[in-house]
Amino acid sequence: AQSVAQPEDQVNVAEGNPLTVKCTYSVSGNPYLFWYVQYPNRGLQFLLKYITGDNLVKGSYGFEAEFNKSQTSFHLKKPSALVSDSALYFCAVRGSSGSARQLTFGSGTQLTVLP
Amino acid sequence: EAGVAQSPRYKIIEKRQSVAFWCNPISGHATLYWYQQILGQGPKLLIQFQNNGVVDDSQLPKDRFSAERLKGVDSTLKIQPAKLEDSAVYLCASSPDRGAFFGQGTRLTVV
């Protein structure tokens, strides 16, 4: 069965500093990887995805993520954090065939950017 | 482009009552998902439709939950009877291919 691990429940970073939110995954076949953000009382908003190609994927609001096949990781990054980036972030994976096609989410990481 | 629409936004019911949620996906999206998100946890897939057929319902508690997607467009998710542990946000998402776009969810409180 496929799975996603977000090892940190909470990440705190000072405004202007770089941020990293970690994600590792397990799936059969080629992975499709996603990051979503959730603000209070809002639905999940798509940030970025990796399907194929360049391992560094750029997404919305200045976020990017790096796909590392050997480490089965897809960490979310941003060079300079904003207070408005404070939210709950979810990593998700989908396999490329069969029962792995369901979109499976991690447990989420609460990012707090301190002014 | 209109997003995924869900209703109601909030619902409070007593245990053992029934409840239904409605989802209107983005036009043209063949795949539709229902997720359950309990406070403090990541979304858990309940059911996945491809057009009007069920692709995956392995995590749907079928003794009390049911879902349908008539004509491959709108979908309803029903709980009958509800239990206290069903209190959660129920998210609908639709997808044209590999990603998914989410609605704002329905927050269900069972008392």
Tab-separated table of C-alpha atoms in Angstrom, chain A residues 11-14 16-21 63-64 76-82 85 89 111 113:
chain	number	residue	atom	x	y	z
A	11	VAL	CA	7.793	23.769	11.653
A	12	ASN	CA	8.633	27.241	12.897
A	13	VAL	CA	10.734	29.683	10.903
A	14	ALA	CA	11.491	33.386	11.110
A	16	GLY	CA	12.723	36.107	5.623
A	17	ASN	CA	14.497	32.836	6.380
A	18	PRO	CA	14.363	29.831	4.067
A	19	LEU	CA	11.860	27.110	4.927
A	20	THR	CA	11.720	23.379	4.289
A	21	VAL	CA	8.788	21.055	4.921
A	63	PHE	CA	7.236	27.589	-3.392
A	64	GLU	CA	9.286	24.850	-4.991
A	76	LEU	CA	8.792	21.618	-0.062
A	77	LYS	CA	10.988	24.709	0.019
A	78	LYS	CA	10.846	28.459	-0.165
A	79	PRO	CA	13.895	30.769	-0.146
A	80	SER	CA	12.326	33.512	1.984
A	81	ALA	CA	9.316	32.819	4.214
A	82	LEU	CA	6.411	35.215	4.710
A	85	ASP	CA	2.757	31.399	4.488
A	89	TYR	CA	0.771	21.804	4.412
A	111	LEU	CA	4.063	25.865	9.307
A	113	VAL	CA	6.324	31.915	10.185
